[in-house]
PDB file of C-alpha atoms in Angstrom:
ATOM      1  CA  UNK A  67     -12.810  73.833 -34.329  1.00  0.00           C
ATOM      2  CA  UNK A  68     -10.953  77.193 -35.437  1.00  0.00           C
ATOM      3  CA  UNK A  69      -8.708  77.794 -38.249  1.00  0.00           C
ATOM      4  CA  UNK A  70     -10.575  75.564 -40.639  1.00  0.00           C
ATOM      5  CA  UNK A  71     -10.073  75.720 -44.418  1.00  0.00           C
ATOM      6  CA  UNK A  72     -12.389  77.793 -46.583  1.00  0.00           C
ATOM      7  CA  UNK A  73     -15.374  75.837 -47.734  1.00  0.00           C
ATOM      8  CA  UNK A  74     -15.528  75.403 -51.394  1.00  0.00           C
ATOM      9  CA  UNK A  75     -19.288  75.094 -51.839  1.00  0.00           C
ATOM     10  CA  UNK A  76     -21.850  77.866 -52.100  1.00  0.00           C
ATOM     11  CA  UNK A  77     -24.783  76.155 -50.480  1.00  0.00           C
ATOM     12  CA  UNK A  78     -24.697  74.136 -47.471  1.00  0.00           C
ATOM     13  CA  UNK A  79     -24.517  74.476 -43.669  1.00  0.00           C
ATOM     14  CA  UNK A  80     -23.175  77.784 -41.839  1.00  0.00           C
ATOM     15  CA  UNK A  81     -19.414  77.048 -40.836  1.00  0.00           C
ATOM     16  CA  UNK A  82     -19.107  74.055 -43.020  1.00  0.00           C
ATOM     17  CA  UNK A  83     -15.813  72.947 -44.572  1.00  0.00           C
ATOM     18  CA  UNK A  84     -15.513  70.365 -47.393  1.00  0.00           C
ATOM     19  CA  UNK A  85     -12.459  69.400 -49.243  1.00  0.00           C
ATOM     20  CA  UNK A  86     -12.906  67.015 -52.072  1.00  0.00           C
ATOM     21  CA  UNK A  87     -10.249  65.511 -54.443  1.00  0.00           C
ATOM     22  CA  UNK A  88     -11.244  65.938 -58.161  1.00  0.00           C
ATOM     23  CA  UNK A  89     -10.475  62.933 -60.557  1.00  0.00           C
ATOM     24  CA  UNK A  90      -7.689  64.915 -61.939  1.00  0.00           C
ATOM     25  CA  UNK A  91      -6.065  65.284 -58.479  1.00  0.00           C
ATOM     26  CA  UNK A  92      -6.423  61.636 -57.834  1.00  0.00           C
ATOM     27  CA  UNK A  93      -4.975  60.681 -61.017  1.00  0.00           C
ATOM     28  CA  UNK A  94      -1.883  63.072 -60.466  1.00  0.00           C
ATOM     29  CA  UNK A  95      -0.936  61.382 -57.224  1.00  0.00           C
ATOM     30  CA  UNK A  96      -2.109  57.782 -57.807  1.00  0.00           C
ATOM     31  CA  UNK A  97       1.404  56.493 -58.557  1.00  0.00           C
ATOM     32  CA  UNK A  98       2.560  57.431 -55.046  1.00  0.00           C
ATOM     33  CA  UNK A  99       2.676  54.247 -52.958  1.00  0.00           C
ATOM     34  CA  UNK A 100       1.405  56.067 -50.020  1.00  0.00           C
ATOM     35  CA  UNK A 101      -1.726  57.314 -51.881  1.00  0.00           C
ATOM     36  CA  UNK A 102      -2.060  53.486 -52.806  1.00  0.00           C
ATOM     37  CA  UNK A 103      -1.796  52.405 -49.321  1.00  0.00           C
ATOM     38  CA  UNK A 104      -4.168  54.671 -47.418  1.00  0.00           C
ATOM     39  CA  UNK A 105      -5.422  58.242 -48.567  1.00  0.00           C
ATOM     40  CA  UNK A 106      -8.370  60.394 -47.950  1.00  0.00           C
ATOM     41  CA  UNK A 107     -10.203  61.535 -50.958  1.00  0.00           C
ATOM     42  CA  UNK A 108     -12.746  63.763 -49.169  1.00  0.00           C
ATOM     43  CA  UNK A 109     -12.810  65.249 -45.775  1.00  0.00           C
ATOM     44  CA  UNK A 110     -15.574  67.465 -44.321  1.00  0.00           C
ATOM     45  CA  UNK A 111     -16.992  69.218 -41.194  1.00  0.00           C
ATOM     46  CA  UNK A 112     -20.665  69.777 -40.978  1.00  0.00           C
ATOM     47  CA  UNK A 113     -21.945  71.691 -37.702  1.00  0.00           C
ATOM     48  CA  UNK A 114     -25.516  71.682 -36.735  1.00  0.00           C
ATOM     49  CA  UNK A 115     -26.280  70.111 -39.983  1.00  0.00           C
ATOM     50  CA  UNK A 116     -30.244  69.992 -40.196  1.00  0.00           C
ATOM     51  CA  UNK A 117     -31.601  68.221 -42.956  1.00  0.00           C
ATOM     52  CA  UNK A 118     -28.431  66.690 -43.824  1.00  0.00           C
ATOM     53  CA  UNK A 119     -28.823  63.349 -45.600  1.00  0.00           C
ATOM     54  CA  UNK A 120     -27.402  60.950 -48.320  1.00  0.00           C
ATOM     55  CA  UNK A 121     -28.594  57.855 -50.033  1.00  0.00           C
ATOM     56  CA  UNK A 122     -26.386  55.575 -51.990  1.00  0.00           C
ATOM     57  CA  UNK A 123     -28.117  52.603 -53.258  1.00  0.00           C
ATOM     58  CA  UNK A 124     -24.796  50.811 -54.405  1.00  0.00           C
ATOM     59  CA  UNK A 125     -22.342  52.498 -51.961  1.00  0.00           C
ATOM     60  CA  UNK A 126     -19.092  53.900 -53.217  1.00  0.00           C
ATOM     61  CA  UNK A 127     -15.826  52.552 -53.881  1.00  0.00           C
ATOM     62  CA  UNK A 128     -14.531  54.138 -50.583  1.00  0.00           C
ATOM     63  CA  UNK A 129     -14.694  53.704 -46.908  1.00  0.00           C
ATOM     64  CA  UNK A 130     -16.758  56.344 -45.068  1.00  0.00           C
ATOM     65  CA  UNK A 131     -16.136  57.422 -41.590  1.00  0.00           C
ATOM     66  CA  UNK A 132     -18.808  59.515 -39.895  1.00  0.00           C
ATOM     67  CA  UNK A 133     -17.719  61.062 -36.534  1.00  0.00           C
ATOM     68  CA  UNK A 134     -20.380  62.878 -34.774  1.00  0.00           C
ATOM     69  CA  UNK A 135     -19.388  65.603 -32.179  1.00  0.00           C
ATOM     70  CA  UNK A 136     -22.877  66.870 -31.191  1.00  0.00           C
ATOM     71  CA  UNK A 137     -26.352  66.374 -31.750  1.00  0.00           C
ATOM     72  CA  UNK A 138     -27.757  63.079 -33.419  1.00  0.00           C
ATOM     73  CA  UNK A 139     -28.249  61.475 -36.478  1.00  0.00           C
ATOM     74  CA  UNK A 140     -28.613  57.761 -38.127  1.00  0.00           C
ATOM     75  CA  UNK A 141     -27.121  55.361 -40.480  1.00  0.00           C
ATOM     76  CA  UNK A 142     -29.254  52.538 -42.141  1.00  0.00           C
ATOM     77  CA  UNK A 143     -27.191  49.808 -43.287  1.00  0.00           C
ATOM     78  CA  UNK A 144     -27.535  45.937 -44.000  1.00  0.00           C
ATOM     79  CA  UNK A 145     -31.401  46.618 -43.056  1.00  0.00           C
ATOM     80  CA  UNK A 146     -30.367  48.021 -39.601  1.00  0.00           C
ATOM     81  CA  UNK A 147     -30.493  51.616 -38.392  1.00  0.00           C
ATOM     82  CA  UNK A 148     -27.621  52.757 -36.122  1.00  0.00           C
ATOM     83  CA  UNK A 149     -27.896  55.871 -34.064  1.00  0.00           C
ATOM     84  CA  UNK A 150     -25.205  58.464 -33.827  1.00  0.00           C
ATOM     85  CA  UNK A 151     -24.960  60.500 -30.859  1.00  0.00           C
ATOM     86  CA  UNK A 152     -22.092  62.889 -29.504  1.00  0.00           C
ATOM     87  CA  UNK A 153     -18.699  61.172 -29.395  1.00  0.00           C
ATOM     88  CA  UNK A 154     -19.692  58.182 -31.367  1.00  0.00           C
ATOM     89  CA  UNK A 155     -18.547  57.223 -35.081  1.00  0.00           C
ATOM     90  CA  UNK A 156     -18.958  54.346 -37.590  1.00  0.00           C
ATOM     91  CA  UNK A 157     -17.307  53.385 -40.830  1.00  0.00           C
ATOM     92  CA  UNK A 158     -19.473  52.455 -43.827  1.00  0.00           C
ATOM     93  CA  UNK A 159     -17.694  49.692 -45.779  1.00  0.00           C
ATOM     94  CA  UNK A 160     -17.060  50.200 -49.601  1.00  0.00           C
ATOM     95  CA  UNK A 161     -19.581  49.138 -52.139  1.00  0.00           C
ATOM     96  CA  UNK A 162     -22.263  48.907 -49.584  1.00  0.00           C
ATOM     97  CA  UNK A 163     -25.809  50.444 -49.827  1.00  0.00           C
ATOM     98  CA  UNK A 164     -26.511  52.796 -47.093  1.00  0.00           C
ATOM     99  CA  UNK A 165     -28.393  55.816 -45.985  1.00  0.00           C
ATOM    100  CA  UNK A 166     -27.622  58.429 -43.408  1.00  0.00           C
ATOM    101  CA  UNK A 167     -28.854  61.565 -42.037  1.00  0.00           C
ATOM    102  CA  UNK A 168     -29.189  64.149 -39.289  1.00  0.00           C
ATOM    103  CA  UNK A 169     -31.885  64.386 -36.555  1.00  0.00           C
ATOM    104  CA  UNK A 170     -34.382  67.077 -37.426  1.00  0.00           C
ATOM    105  CA  UNK A 171     -34.813  67.906 -33.611  1.00  0.00           C
ATOM    106  CA  UNK A 172     -31.071  67.797 -32.398  1.00  0.00           C
ATOM    107  CA  UNK A 173     -28.997  68.091 -35.644  1.00  0.00           C
ATOM    108  CA  UNK A 174     -25.590  66.627 -35.797  1.00  0.00           C
ATOM    109  CA  UNK A 175     -22.322  68.215 -36.051  1.00  0.00           C
ATOM    110  CA  UNK A 176     -19.968  65.767 -37.730  1.00  0.00           C
ATOM    111  CA  UNK A 177     -16.744  65.090 -39.312  1.00  0.00           C
ATOM    112  CA  UNK A 178     -16.849  62.700 -42.347  1.00  0.00           C
ATOM    113  CA  UNK A 179     -13.981  61.264 -44.177  1.00  0.00           C
ATOM    114  CA  UNK A 180     -13.793  59.113 -47.449  1.00  0.00           C
ATOM    115  CA  UNK A 181     -10.789  57.046 -47.528  1.00  0.00           C
ATOM    116  CA  UNK A 182      -9.396  53.959 -49.659  1.00  0.00           C
ATOM    117  CA  UNK A 183      -6.185  52.219 -50.306  1.00  0.00           C
ATOM    118  CA  UNK A 184      -4.466  48.849 -49.225  1.00  0.00           C
ATOM    119  CA  UNK A 185      -4.675  49.499 -45.565  1.00  0.00           C
ATOM    120  CA  UNK A 186      -8.405  50.785 -45.643  1.00  0.00           C
ATOM    121  CA  UNK A 187     -10.143  47.290 -44.883  1.00  0.00           C
ATOM    122  CA  UNK A 188      -7.824  46.624 -41.970  1.00  0.00           C
ATOM    123  CA  UNK A 189      -8.770  49.901 -40.370  1.00  0.00           C
ATOM    124  CA  UNK A 190     -12.514  49.362 -40.981  1.00  0.00           C
ATOM    125  CA  UNK A 191     -12.394  45.770 -39.445  1.00  0.00           C
ATOM    126  CA  UNK A 192     -10.646  47.240 -36.453  1.00  0.00           C
ATOM    127  CA  UNK A 193     -13.256  49.809 -35.811  1.00  0.00           C
ATOM    128  CA  UNK A 194     -16.653  48.945 -37.249  1.00  0.00           C
ATOM    129  CA  UNK A 195     -16.622  45.645 -38.897  1.00  0.00           C
ATOM    130  CA  UNK A 196     -17.467  43.741 -35.568  1.00  0.00           C
ATOM    131  CA  UNK A 197     -19.896  46.280 -34.272  1.00  0.00           C
ATOM    132  CA  UNK A 198     -23.559  46.714 -35.062  1.00  0.00           C
ATOM    133  CA  UNK A 199     -23.728  49.951 -33.284  1.00  0.00           C
ATOM    134  CA  UNK A 200     -21.980  53.108 -33.388  1.00  0.00           C
ATOM    135  CA  UNK A 201     -18.585  53.205 -31.691  1.00  0.00           C
ATOM    136  CA  UNK A 202     -17.718  55.324 -28.704  1.00  0.00           C
ATOM    137  CA  UNK A 203     -15.013  57.751 -29.265  1.00  0.00           C
ATOM    138  CA  UNK A 204     -13.514  59.463 -26.160  1.00  0.00           C
ATOM    139  CA  UNK A 205     -13.109  63.198 -27.098  1.00  0.00           C
ATOM    140  CA  UNK A 206      -9.707  64.267 -27.880  1.00  0.00           C
ATOM    141  CA  UNK A 207      -8.785  67.470 -29.268  1.00  0.00           C
ATOM    142  CA  UNK A 208      -5.794  65.934 -30.899  1.00  0.00           C
ATOM    143  CA  UNK A 209      -8.131  64.214 -33.237  1.00  0.00           C
ATOM    144  CA  UNK A 210      -9.651  67.448 -34.408  1.00  0.00           C
ATOM    145  CA  UNK A 211      -6.307  69.004 -35.000  1.00  0.00           C
ATOM    146  CA  UNK A 212      -5.290  66.238 -37.140  1.00  0.00           C
ATOM    147  CA  UNK A 213      -8.579  66.303 -39.342  1.00  0.00           C
ATOM    148  CA  UNK A 214      -8.107  69.939 -39.687  1.00  0.00           C
ATOM    149  CA  UNK A 215      -4.507  69.521 -40.765  1.00  0.00           C
ATOM    150  CA  UNK A 216      -5.539  66.827 -43.368  1.00  0.00           C
ATOM    151  CA  UNK A 217      -8.129  69.180 -45.012  1.00  0.00           C
ATOM    152  CA  UNK A 218      -5.434  72.008 -45.233  1.00  0.00           C
ATOM    153  CA  UNK A 219      -3.014  69.404 -46.817  1.00  0.00           C
ATOM    154  CA  UNK A 220      -5.740  68.222 -49.179  1.00  0.00           C
ATOM    155  CA  UNK A 221      -6.341  71.999 -50.289  1.00  0.00           C
ATOM    156  CA  UNK A 222      -2.626  72.250 -51.376  1.00  0.00           C
ATOM    157  CA  UNK A 223      -0.813  71.342 -54.370  1.00  0.00           C
ATOM    158  CA  UNK A 224      -0.290  67.724 -53.242  1.00  0.00           C
ATOM    159  CA  UNK A 225       3.406  67.564 -53.899  1.00  0.00           C
ATOM    160  CA  UNK A 226       4.920  64.247 -52.902  1.00  0.00           C
ATOM    161  CA  UNK A 227       5.831  65.159 -49.483  1.00  0.00           C
ATOM    162  CA  UNK A 228       2.342  66.569 -48.660  1.00  0.00           C
ATOM    163  CA  UNK A 229       0.807  63.558 -50.169  1.00  0.00           C
ATOM    164  CA  UNK A 230       2.976  61.425 -47.874  1.00  0.00           C
ATOM    165  CA  UNK A 231       2.219  63.506 -44.850  1.00  0.00           C
ATOM    166  CA  UNK A 232      -1.449  63.288 -45.545  1.00  0.00           C
ATOM    167  CA  UNK A 233      -1.219  59.594 -45.541  1.00  0.00           C
ATOM    168  CA  UNK A 234       0.734  59.727 -42.209  1.00  0.00           C
ATOM    169  CA  UNK A 235      -1.933  61.975 -40.585  1.00  0.00           C
ATOM    170  CA  UNK A 236      -4.554  59.690 -41.679  1.00  0.00           C
ATOM    171  CA  UNK A 237      -2.865  56.781 -40.188  1.00  0.00           C
ATOM    172  CA  UNK A 238      -2.429  58.619 -37.051  1.00  0.00           C
ATOM    173  CA  UNK A 239      -6.121  59.600 -36.808  1.00  0.00           C
ATOM    174  CA  UNK A 240      -7.510  56.145 -37.581  1.00  0.00           C
ATOM    175  CA  UNK A 241      -5.190  54.428 -35.244  1.00  0.00           C
ATOM    176  CA  UNK A 242      -6.195  56.465 -32.456  1.00  0.00           C
ATOM    177  CA  UNK A 243      -9.781  55.548 -33.096  1.00  0.00           C
ATOM    178  CA  UNK A 244      -9.027  51.595 -33.885  1.00  0.00           C
ATOM    179  CA  UNK A 245      -6.453  50.963 -31.202  1.00  0.00           C
ATOM    180  CA  UNK A 246      -7.564  53.178 -28.431  1.00  0.00           C
ATOM    181  CA  UNK A 247      -8.514  50.232 -26.214  1.00  0.00           C
ATOM    182  CA  UNK A 248      -5.128  48.699 -26.689  1.00  0.00           C
ATOM    183  CA  UNK A 249      -3.372  51.694 -26.007  1.00  0.00           C
ATOM    184  CA  UNK A 250      -5.401  52.210 -22.840  1.00  0.00           C
ATOM    185  CA  UNK A 251      -4.370  48.792 -21.872  1.00  0.00           C
ATOM    186  CA  UNK A 252      -0.833  49.117 -22.585  1.00  0.00           C
ATOM    187  CA  UNK A 253      -1.019  52.144 -20.426  1.00  0.00           C
ATOM    188  CA  UNK A 254      -2.702  50.285 -17.639  1.00  0.00           C
ATOM    189  CA  UNK A 255      -0.090  47.576 -17.892  1.00  0.00           C
ATOM    190  CA  UNK A 256       2.719  49.937 -17.948  1.00  0.00           C
ATOM    191  CA  UNK A 257       1.454  51.571 -14.632  1.00  0.00           C
ATOM    192  CA  UNK A 258       0.992  48.047 -12.887  1.00  0.00           C
ATOM    193  CA  UNK A 259       4.551  47.028 -14.129  1.00  0.00           C
ATOM    194  CA  UNK A 260       5.735  50.294 -12.638  1.00  0.00           C
ATOM    195  CA  UNK A 261       4.145  49.379  -9.400  1.00  0.00           C
ATOM    196  CA  UNK A 262       5.649  45.869  -9.361  1.00  0.00           C
ATOM    197  CA  UNK A 263       9.060  47.545  -9.832  1.00  0.00           C
ATOM    198  CA  UNK A 264       8.232  49.839  -6.957  1.00  0.00           C
ATOM    199  CA  UNK A 265       7.643  46.902  -4.712  1.00  0.00           C
ATOM    200  CA  UNK A 266      10.887  45.128  -5.674  1.00  0.00           C
ATOM    201  CA  UNK A 267      12.727  48.333  -4.942  1.00  0.00           C
ATOM    202  CA  UNK A 268      11.232  48.791  -1.593  1.00  0.00           C
ATOM    203  CA  UNK A 269      11.311  45.039  -0.406  1.00  0.00           C
ATOM    204  CA  UNK A 270      12.663  46.137   2.929  1.00  0.00           C
ATOM    205  CA  UNK A 271       9.688  48.364   3.802  1.00  0.00           C
ATOM    206  CA  UNK A 272       6.166  47.848   5.044  1.00  0.00           C
ATOM    207  CA  UNK A 273       3.579  49.486   2.570  1.00  0.00           C
ATOM    208  CA  UNK A 274      -0.094  49.669   2.786  1.00  0.00           C
ATOM    209  CA  UNK A 275      -2.538  49.062  -0.146  1.00  0.00           C
ATOM    210  CA  UNK A 276      -3.472  52.840  -0.034  1.00  0.00           C
ATOM    211  CA  UNK A 277       0.174  53.960  -0.363  1.00  0.00           C
ATOM    212  CA  UNK A 278       0.703  51.458  -3.380  1.00  0.00           C
ATOM    213  CA  UNK A 279      -2.779  52.734  -4.866  1.00  0.00           C
ATOM    214  CA  UNK A 280      -1.449  56.483  -4.579  1.00  0.00           C
ATOM    215  CA  UNK A 281       1.923  55.622  -5.822  1.00  0.00           C
ATOM    216  CA  UNK A 282       0.177  54.090  -9.190  1.00  0.00           C
ATOM    217  CA  UNK A 283      -2.365  56.940  -9.391  1.00  0.00           C
ATOM    218  CA  UNK A 284      -5.434  54.703  -8.859  1.00  0.00           C
ATOM    219  CA  UNK A 285      -8.183  54.440  -6.264  1.00  0.00           C
ATOM    220  CA  UNK A 286      -7.680  51.377  -3.877  1.00  0.00           C
ATOM    221  CA  UNK A 287     -10.367  49.470  -5.569  1.00  0.00           C
ATOM    222  CA  UNK A 288      -9.261  50.064  -9.253  1.00  0.00           C
ATOM    223  CA  UNK A 289      -5.521  49.338  -8.370  1.00  0.00           C
ATOM    224  CA  UNK A 290      -6.436  46.224  -6.560  1.00  0.00           C
ATOM    225  CA  UNK A 291      -8.659  44.921  -9.609  1.00  0.00           C
ATOM    226  CA  UNK A 292      -6.003  45.749 -12.171  1.00  0.00           C
ATOM    227  CA  UNK A 293      -3.074  44.377 -10.214  1.00  0.00           C
ATOM    228  CA  UNK A 294      -5.072  41.018  -9.514  1.00  0.00           C
ATOM    229  CA  UNK A 295      -5.967  40.796 -13.391  1.00  0.00           C
ATOM    230  CA  UNK A 296      -2.313  40.989 -14.343  1.00  0.00           C
ATOM    231  CA  UNK A 297      -0.680  39.097 -11.388  1.00  0.00           C
ATOM    232  CA  UNK A 298      -3.360  36.711 -10.066  1.00  0.00           C
ATOM    233  CA  UNK A 299      -2.569  38.221  -6.658  1.00  0.00           C
ATOM    234  CA  UNK A 300      -3.595  40.862  -4.564  1.00  0.00           C
ATOM    235  CA  UNK A 301      -0.883  43.808  -4.215  1.00  0.00           C
ATOM    236  CA  UNK A 302      -0.182  42.889  -0.586  1.00  0.00           C
ATOM    237  CA  UNK A 303      -0.105  39.023  -1.377  1.00  0.00           C
ATOM    238  CA  UNK A 304       2.218  39.696  -4.341  1.00  0.00           C
ATOM    239  CA  UNK A 305       4.240  41.879  -1.971  1.00  0.00           C
ATOM    240  CA  UNK A 306       4.769  39.239   0.502  1.00  0.00           C
ATOM    241  CA  UNK A 307       5.565  36.751  -2.298  1.00  0.00           C
ATOM    242  CA  UNK A 308       8.343  38.776  -3.214  1.00  0.00           C
ATOM    243  CA  UNK A 309       9.520  39.288   0.251  1.00  0.00           C
ATOM    244  CA  UNK A 310       9.538  35.510   0.693  1.00  0.00           C
ATOM    245  CA  UNK A 311      11.437  35.080  -2.674  1.00  0.00           C
ATOM    246  CA  UNK A 312      14.177  37.553  -1.398  1.00  0.00           C
ATOM    247  CA  UNK A 313      14.407  35.800   1.875  1.00  0.00           C
ATOM    248  CA  UNK A 314      15.357  32.536   0.016  1.00  0.00           C
ATOM    249  CA  UNK A 315      18.213  34.428  -1.400  1.00  0.00           C
ATOM    250  CA  UNK A 316      19.300  35.483   2.045  1.00  0.00           C
ATOM    251  CA  UNK A 317      19.074  31.861   3.499  1.00  0.00           C
ATOM    252  CA  UNK A 318      20.883  30.269   0.669  1.00  0.00           C
ATOM    253  CA  UNK A 319      23.849  32.946   0.004  1.00  0.00           C
ATOM    254  CA  UNK A 320      24.227  34.516   3.459  1.00  0.00           C
ATOM    255  CA  UNK A 321      24.820  33.601   7.064  1.00  0.00           C
ATOM    256  CA  UNK A 322      22.109  36.224   8.402  1.00  0.00           C
ATOM    257  CA  UNK A 323      19.733  34.909  11.092  1.00  0.00           C
ATOM    258  CA  UNK A 324      16.017  35.066  10.818  1.00  0.00           C
ATOM    259  CA  UNK A 325      15.848  38.284  12.687  1.00  0.00           C
ATOM    260  CA  UNK A 326      18.294  39.844  10.396  1.00  0.00           C
ATOM    261  CA  UNK A 327      16.487  38.772   7.387  1.00  0.00           C
ATOM    262  CA  UNK A 328      13.253  39.907   8.533  1.00  0.00           C
ATOM    263  CA  UNK A 329      14.636  43.479   8.856  1.00  0.00           C
ATOM    264  CA  UNK A 330      16.061  43.159   5.286  1.00  0.00           C
ATOM    265  CA  UNK A 331      12.525  42.370   3.970  1.00  0.00           C
ATOM    266  CA  UNK A 332      10.377  44.477   6.189  1.00  0.00           C
ATOM    267  CA  UNK A 333       8.846  42.026   8.349  1.00  0.00           C
ATOM    268  CA  UNK A 334       8.308  43.268  12.039  1.00  0.00           C
ATOM    269  CA  UNK A 335       7.376  39.719  13.481  1.00  0.00           C
ATOM    270  CA  UNK A 336       9.897  36.598  12.939  1.00  0.00           C
ATOM    271  CA  UNK A 337       6.965  34.487  13.810  1.00  0.00           C
ATOM    272  CA  UNK A 338       4.687  35.723  11.182  1.00  0.00           C
ATOM    273  CA  UNK A 339       7.602  35.602   8.644  1.00  0.00           C
ATOM    274  CA  UNK A 340       8.098  31.965   9.389  1.00  0.00           C
ATOM    275  CA  UNK A 341       4.367  31.348   9.211  1.00  0.00           C
ATOM    276  CA  UNK A 342       4.289  32.995   5.702  1.00  0.00           C
ATOM    277  CA  UNK A 343       7.351  31.403   4.484  1.00  0.00           C
ATOM    278  CA  UNK A 344       6.370  27.919   5.319  1.00  0.00           C
ATOM    279  CA  UNK A 345       2.848  28.574   3.661  1.00  0.00           C
ATOM    280  CA  UNK A 346       4.682  29.676   0.319  1.00  0.00           C
ATOM    281  CA  UNK A 347       7.605  27.245   0.273  1.00  0.00           C
ATOM    282  CA  UNK A 348       6.258  24.415   2.113  1.00  0.00           C
ATOM    283  CA  UNK A 349       8.830  24.068   4.978  1.00  0.00           C
ATOM    284  CA  UNK A 350      10.293  26.526   7.502  1.00  0.00           C
ATOM    285  CA  UNK A 351      13.061  28.980   6.906  1.00  0.00           C
ATOM    286  CA  UNK A 352      15.841  27.012   8.743  1.00  0.00           C
ATOM    287  CA  UNK A 353      14.613  23.789   7.067  1.00  0.00           C
ATOM    288  CA  UNK A 354      15.118  25.546   3.683  1.00  0.00           C
ATOM    289  CA  UNK A 355      18.741  26.578   4.626  1.00  0.00           C
ATOM    290  CA  UNK A 356      19.642  23.207   5.665  1.00  0.00           C
ATOM    291  CA  UNK A 357      18.147  21.593   2.581  1.00  0.00           C
ATOM    292  CA  UNK A 358      19.724  23.868   0.215  1.00  0.00           C
ATOM    293  CA  UNK A 359      23.074  24.594   1.846  1.00  0.00           C
TER     294      UNK A 359
END
């Protein structure tokens, strides 16, 4: 919350910051395609904003993001009142009547952003359009840094490169809100993919579910859940499946006997291996070798 730009208004909330572009500034940068695609026309931070409220009968020709960091507040839109609490947010669509305000007993501390452009509707749809409640936002200091950087840029001369940088920083901020679930899922998938690669590289070993969960940095229950969601198998079932598939290669391309193959794929008991092989492939290992030799 430190190093914020100096507020430009006399009255308001102690510690607040508010940067609002004038129509003259907007006209100056309007030919820039980055401004046309996505741009913030106003950004503010109101800490402990008691008695803060706004009412717009016809809305405005901009999208409004309210991002609550502390305290509580409300938004009334489309005859529904939405409560904002710490680490939640909501985007009010353009040209839509609305009211919003801070709780009298627990005043909110909020960042707010007015933005518009060709990309604005897409970000709105990704974040708030399908939600009738405030959207949870996991706190990340990086977002605050980006918002403060946007305010400093808007408080500058807005030369072409600064206009473009403002555009990209706004995209980074909104993307972190709108695609957080997708990013989280991608990171989860990456860790399961890495775990599968680990299994393939250690096909000759005997690994427990506990060892695999630790390697993937998950609890056993969470690891098992995510692994099965991705593969349709439990981790150990999948490991056995990989071992049997590898044994098929040895049976087809080598002259190794069953005991030697078991050693290569991490089976202590040849009888257990044969049982698992038949269960998965539908025939005994030696029959498979005769059939495919």
